[in-house]
């Protein structure tokens, strides 16, 4: 695997940790702070943070159309936590989605106020049977379209899924030293480059 460039949308959130996880898998990490930088990458990670804040910054820095074009081009995108909310086609309680490309319906902050953050051990299909996942005010996928492959559930709720070029998870895969889910995304990018 050589010369795979994976961007991390660098408007807000745990950007550096994602870049480390990409590099740990032997790919090149690119910080994407300007829309022009999207042209340099083969795939894009949208980190966690606060989806409403990130949306405001996406608009402020004129990223919305470039992000939609990036999705249309078929390049892989991986949304983690708030990033998943940004990718989702519909959001509970909202009339409009944000980027709105992945066929899932998500609910924000859906694990309850009492337990804002927690860790859970997940069995993630195609990735790992024993993945420690860090959830922080996490969303979950309430329902998914027929082309969506559910990769992991926690307490019966979908917390990781893939639809073709799109990968989404409720948790923060960049906050531990287990970089296998990022590795799975990089293999998606590798595949898409061959096509
Ligand atoms: N609660 C945040 C939101 O709704 C997501 C939290 C996160 O990314 N850790 O956007």
mmCIF file of C-alpha atoms and ligand atoms in Angstrom:
data_model
loop_
_atom_site.group_PDB
_atom_site.id
_atom_site.type_symbol
_atom_site.label_atom_id
_atom_site.label_comp_id
_atom_site.label_asym_id
_atom_site.label_seq_id
_atom_site.Cartn_x
_atom_site.Cartn_y
_atom_site.Cartn_z
ATOM 1 C CA UNK A 1 0.000 0.000 0.000
ATOM 2 C CA UNK A 2 1.791 3.130 -1.156
ATOM 3 C CA UNK A 3 0.922 6.713 -1.770
ATOM 4 C CA UNK A 4 -2.524 6.799 -0.232
ATOM 5 C CA UNK A 5 -3.420 10.293 0.892
ATOM 6 C CA UNK A 6 -6.155 10.575 3.464
ATOM 7 C CA UNK A 7 -7.401 14.006 4.473
ATOM 8 C CA UNK A 8 -8.800 15.010 7.847
ATOM 9 C CA UNK A 9 -11.259 17.888 7.798
ATOM 10 C CA UNK A 10 -9.504 20.294 10.117
ATOM 11 C CA UNK A 11 -12.199 22.743 11.134
ATOM 12 C CA UNK A 12 -12.799 21.394 14.643
ATOM 13 C CA UNK A 13 -12.270 18.312 16.773
ATOM 14 C CA UNK A 14 -9.631 15.657 17.368
ATOM 15 C CA UNK A 15 -7.802 16.282 14.105
ATOM 16 C CA UNK A 16 -4.253 15.458 15.191
ATOM 17 C CA UNK A 17 -5.287 12.090 16.650
ATOM 18 C CA UNK A 18 -6.915 11.100 13.365
ATOM 19 C CA UNK A 19 -3.774 12.080 11.481
ATOM 20 C CA UNK A 20 -1.702 9.898 13.815
ATOM 21 C CA UNK A 21 -4.081 6.955 13.258
ATOM 22 C CA UNK A 22 -3.744 7.364 9.467
ATOM 23 C CA UNK A 23 0.046 7.490 9.649
ATOM 24 C CA UNK A 24 0.080 4.472 11.981
ATOM 25 C CA UNK A 25 -1.541 2.547 9.113
ATOM 26 C CA UNK A 26 1.179 3.572 6.679
ATOM 27 C CA UNK A 27 -0.816 6.124 4.679
ATOM 28 C CA UNK A 28 -0.131 9.841 4.350
ATOM 29 C CA UNK A 29 -2.295 12.148 6.452
ATOM 30 C CA UNK A 30 -3.231 15.542 5.026
ATOM 31 C CA UNK A 31 -4.724 18.314 7.114
ATOM 32 C CA UNK A 32 -7.615 19.824 5.127
ATOM 33 C CA UNK A 33 -8.301 23.381 6.207
ATOM 34 C CA UNK A 34 -9.074 24.925 2.811
ATOM 35 C CA UNK A 35 -11.501 23.554 0.250
ATOM 36 C CA UNK A 36 -8.725 23.446 -2.381
ATOM 37 C CA UNK A 37 -6.915 20.856 -0.261
ATOM 38 C CA UNK A 38 -9.740 18.396 -0.916
ATOM 39 C CA UNK A 39 -8.328 17.967 -4.416
ATOM 40 C CA UNK A 40 -5.132 16.517 -2.989
ATOM 41 C CA UNK A 41 -6.673 13.602 -1.084
ATOM 42 C CA UNK A 42 -8.028 10.167 -2.019
ATOM 43 C CA UNK A 43 -10.361 9.918 0.970
ATOM 44 C CA UNK A 44 -11.574 12.121 3.810
ATOM 45 C CA UNK A 45 -12.181 11.672 7.530
ATOM 46 C CA UNK A 46 -14.661 14.023 9.179
ATOM 47 C CA UNK A 47 -13.851 14.026 12.893
ATOM 48 C CA UNK A 48 -16.021 14.267 15.965
ATOM 49 C CA UNK A 49 -16.688 17.530 17.712
ATOM 50 C CA UNK A 50 -19.977 19.372 17.658
ATOM 51 C CA UNK A 51 -21.939 18.943 14.434
ATOM 52 C CA UNK A 52 -23.691 22.315 14.735
ATOM 53 C CA UNK A 53 -20.368 24.132 15.222
ATOM 54 C CA UNK A 54 -18.742 22.193 12.421
ATOM 55 C CA UNK A 55 -21.662 23.026 10.138
ATOM 56 C CA UNK A 56 -21.204 26.700 10.917
ATOM 57 C CA UNK A 57 -17.511 26.460 10.029
ATOM 58 C CA UNK A 58 -18.282 24.474 6.852
ATOM 59 C CA UNK A 59 -20.511 27.334 5.720
ATOM 60 C CA UNK A 60 -18.074 30.017 6.856
ATOM 61 C CA UNK A 61 -15.194 28.499 4.904
ATOM 62 C CA UNK A 62 -17.336 27.640 1.888
ATOM 63 C CA UNK A 63 -16.848 23.878 2.219
ATOM 64 C CA UNK A 64 -20.377 22.591 1.625
ATOM 65 C CA UNK A 65 -20.366 22.308 -2.170
ATOM 66 C CA UNK A 66 -16.801 21.003 -2.353
ATOM 67 C CA UNK A 67 -17.716 18.322 0.212
ATOM 68 C CA UNK A 68 -20.793 17.307 -1.795
ATOM 69 C CA UNK A 69 -18.683 17.188 -4.973
ATOM 70 C CA UNK A 70 -16.096 15.090 -3.165
ATOM 71 C CA UNK A 71 -18.862 12.613 -2.283
ATOM 72 C CA UNK A 72 -20.181 12.651 -5.866
ATOM 73 C CA UNK A 73 -16.719 11.854 -7.179
ATOM 74 C CA UNK A 74 -16.979 8.503 -5.369
ATOM 75 C CA UNK A 75 -14.053 9.046 -3.039
ATOM 76 C CA UNK A 76 -14.447 7.407 0.379
ATOM 77 C CA UNK A 77 -15.558 9.463 3.371
ATOM 78 C CA UNK A 78 -15.457 8.401 7.021
ATOM 79 C CA UNK A 79 -17.565 10.303 9.530
ATOM 80 C CA UNK A 80 -16.847 9.719 13.206
ATOM 81 C CA UNK A 81 -19.368 10.844 15.819
ATOM 82 C CA UNK A 82 -20.276 14.424 14.792
ATOM 83 C CA UNK A 83 -18.795 13.516 11.388
ATOM 84 C CA UNK A 84 -21.386 10.748 11.066
ATOM 85 C CA UNK A 85 -24.125 13.301 11.792
ATOM 86 C CA UNK A 86 -22.720 15.523 9.033
ATOM 87 C CA UNK A 87 -22.780 12.641 6.517
ATOM 88 C CA UNK A 88 -26.282 11.358 7.407
ATOM 89 C CA UNK A 89 -29.176 11.899 5.023
ATOM 90 C CA UNK A 90 -31.500 12.625 7.915
ATOM 91 C CA UNK A 91 -31.220 13.720 11.528
ATOM 92 C CA UNK A 92 -33.894 13.215 14.176
ATOM 93 C CA UNK A 93 -35.648 16.530 14.870
ATOM 94 C CA UNK A 94 -34.042 18.372 11.918
ATOM 95 C CA UNK A 95 -35.756 19.227 8.635
ATOM 96 C CA UNK A 96 -32.554 19.285 6.611
ATOM 97 C CA UNK A 97 -29.387 17.206 6.742
ATOM 98 C CA UNK A 98 -25.900 18.713 6.529
ATOM 99 C CA UNK A 99 -23.836 17.073 3.753
ATOM 100 C CA UNK A 100 -26.603 14.446 3.512
ATOM 101 C CA UNK A 101 -24.977 11.654 1.506
ATOM 102 C CA UNK A 102 -25.116 8.478 3.611
ATOM 103 C CA UNK A 103 -28.444 6.669 3.746
ATOM 104 C CA UNK A 104 -28.872 6.619 7.517
ATOM 105 C CA UNK A 105 -31.168 8.352 9.985
ATOM 106 C CA UNK A 106 -29.282 9.437 13.108
ATOM 107 C CA UNK A 107 -30.209 10.755 16.502
ATOM 108 C CA UNK A 108 -27.826 13.112 18.296
ATOM 109 C CA UNK A 109 -26.707 12.720 21.918
ATOM 110 C CA UNK A 110 -28.732 9.566 22.087
ATOM 111 C CA UNK A 111 -27.077 7.634 24.889
ATOM 112 C CA UNK A 112 -28.581 9.783 27.639
ATOM 113 C CA UNK A 113 -27.446 12.716 29.733
ATOM 114 C CA UNK A 114 -26.437 10.564 32.690
ATOM 115 C CA UNK A 115 -23.775 8.755 30.715
ATOM 116 C CA UNK A 116 -22.222 11.416 28.534
ATOM 117 C CA UNK A 117 -19.201 9.334 27.773
ATOM 118 C CA UNK A 118 -18.328 5.697 28.187
ATOM 119 C CA UNK A 119 -16.270 2.908 26.699
ATOM 120 C CA UNK A 120 -17.688 -0.254 25.224
ATOM 121 C CA UNK A 121 -16.200 -3.356 23.727
ATOM 122 C CA UNK A 122 -17.486 -3.868 20.198
ATOM 123 C CA UNK A 123 -17.512 -6.626 17.649
ATOM 124 C CA UNK A 124 -17.048 -4.734 14.383
ATOM 125 C CA UNK A 125 -17.667 -6.829 11.269
ATOM 126 C CA UNK A 126 -14.638 -7.057 8.944
ATOM 127 C CA UNK A 127 -12.552 -5.108 11.455
ATOM 128 C CA UNK A 128 -12.178 -6.499 14.979
ATOM 129 C CA UNK A 129 -14.044 -8.690 17.450
ATOM 130 C CA UNK A 130 -12.670 -6.846 20.453
ATOM 131 C CA UNK A 131 -12.602 -3.146 19.701
ATOM 132 C CA UNK A 132 -12.602 -0.712 22.612
ATOM 133 C CA UNK A 133 -14.768 2.185 21.492
ATOM 134 C CA UNK A 134 -14.880 5.588 23.191
ATOM 135 C CA UNK A 135 -18.296 7.255 23.060
ATOM 136 C CA UNK A 136 -18.629 10.969 23.839
ATOM 137 C CA UNK A 137 -22.135 12.480 23.691
ATOM 138 C CA UNK A 138 -22.551 10.070 20.833
ATOM 139 C CA UNK A 139 -25.239 9.757 18.189
ATOM 140 C CA UNK A 140 -26.541 6.404 17.000
ATOM 141 C CA UNK A 141 -28.003 5.200 13.727
ATOM 142 C CA UNK A 142 -31.742 4.771 14.264
ATOM 143 C CA UNK A 143 -32.387 3.266 10.844
ATOM 144 C CA UNK A 144 -30.423 2.536 7.721
ATOM 145 C CA UNK A 145 -31.242 2.131 4.023
ATOM 146 C CA UNK A 146 -31.116 -1.241 2.305
ATOM 147 C CA UNK A 147 -27.642 -0.696 0.877
ATOM 148 C CA UNK A 148 -26.160 0.032 4.258
ATOM 149 C CA UNK A 149 -24.136 -2.718 5.889
ATOM 150 C CA UNK A 150 -24.387 -2.650 9.672
ATOM 151 C CA UNK A 151 -20.901 -3.260 11.074
ATOM 152 C CA UNK A 152 -21.472 -2.933 14.821
ATOM 153 C CA UNK A 153 -24.168 -2.558 17.422
ATOM 154 C CA UNK A 154 -24.061 -1.584 21.070
ATOM 155 C CA UNK A 155 -27.058 -2.471 23.252
ATOM 156 C CA UNK A 156 -29.024 -3.191 20.094
ATOM 157 C CA UNK A 157 -28.245 0.180 18.543
ATOM 158 C CA UNK A 158 -26.291 0.590 15.326
ATOM 159 C CA UNK A 159 -22.991 2.331 16.059
ATOM 160 C CA UNK A 160 -20.962 1.579 12.916
ATOM 161 C CA UNK A 161 -22.050 1.126 9.320
ATOM 162 C CA UNK A 162 -20.871 1.275 5.755
ATOM 163 C CA UNK A 163 -22.662 2.228 2.558
ATOM 164 C CA UNK A 164 -20.305 1.757 -0.379
ATOM 165 C CA UNK A 165 -17.856 4.653 -0.232
ATOM 166 C CA UNK A 166 -19.229 5.912 3.104
ATOM 167 C CA UNK A 167 -18.197 4.696 6.549
ATOM 168 C CA UNK A 168 -19.680 6.066 9.751
ATOM 169 C CA UNK A 169 -19.349 5.365 13.443
ATOM 170 C CA UNK A 170 -20.850 6.803 16.620
ATOM 171 C CA UNK A 171 -17.632 6.681 18.598
ATOM 172 C CA UNK A 172 -14.084 8.090 18.497
ATOM 173 C CA UNK A 173 -11.753 5.497 16.931
ATOM 174 C CA UNK A 174 -8.835 7.955 17.066
ATOM 175 C CA UNK A 175 -8.741 8.192 20.866
ATOM 176 C CA UNK A 176 -7.174 4.797 21.562
ATOM 177 C CA UNK A 177 -4.099 3.104 20.168
ATOM 178 C CA UNK A 178 -6.243 0.579 18.273
ATOM 179 C CA UNK A 179 -6.142 1.893 14.709
ATOM 180 C CA UNK A 180 -7.863 -1.026 12.979
ATOM 181 C CA UNK A 181 -11.051 0.836 12.050
ATOM 182 C CA UNK A 182 -8.981 3.611 10.455
ATOM 183 C CA UNK A 183 -7.061 0.832 8.707
ATOM 184 C CA UNK A 184 -10.328 -0.536 7.353
ATOM 185 C CA UNK A 185 -11.164 2.918 5.976
ATOM 186 C CA UNK A 186 -7.725 3.145 4.371
ATOM 187 C CA UNK A 187 -8.344 -0.189 2.657
ATOM 188 C CA UNK A 188 -11.593 1.308 1.276
ATOM 189 C CA UNK A 189 -9.538 4.227 -0.071
ATOM 190 C CA UNK A 190 -6.979 1.818 -1.526
ATOM 191 C CA UNK A 191 -9.769 -0.137 -3.273
ATOM 192 C CA UNK A 192 -11.396 3.002 -4.678
ATOM 193 C CA UNK A 193 -8.077 4.159 -6.139
ATOM 194 C CA UNK A 194 -7.816 0.919 -8.096
ATOM 195 C CA UNK A 195 -11.200 1.421 -9.746
HETATM 196 N N1 LIG B 1 -22.871 15.564 20.399
HETATM 197 C C1 LIG B 1 -22.153 15.934 19.229
HETATM 198 C C2 LIG B 1 -23.085 16.383 18.134
HETATM 199 O O1 LIG B 1 -24.245 16.226 18.235
HETATM 200 C C3 LIG B 1 -21.289 14.808 18.732
HETATM 201 C C4 LIG B 1 -20.284 14.446 19.800
HETATM 202 C C5 LIG B 1 -18.965 14.005 19.283
HETATM 203 O O2 LIG B 1 -18.605 14.166 18.128
HETATM 204 N N2 LIG B 1 -18.193 13.483 20.190
HETATM 205 O O3 LIG B 1 -22.635 16.921 17.160
#
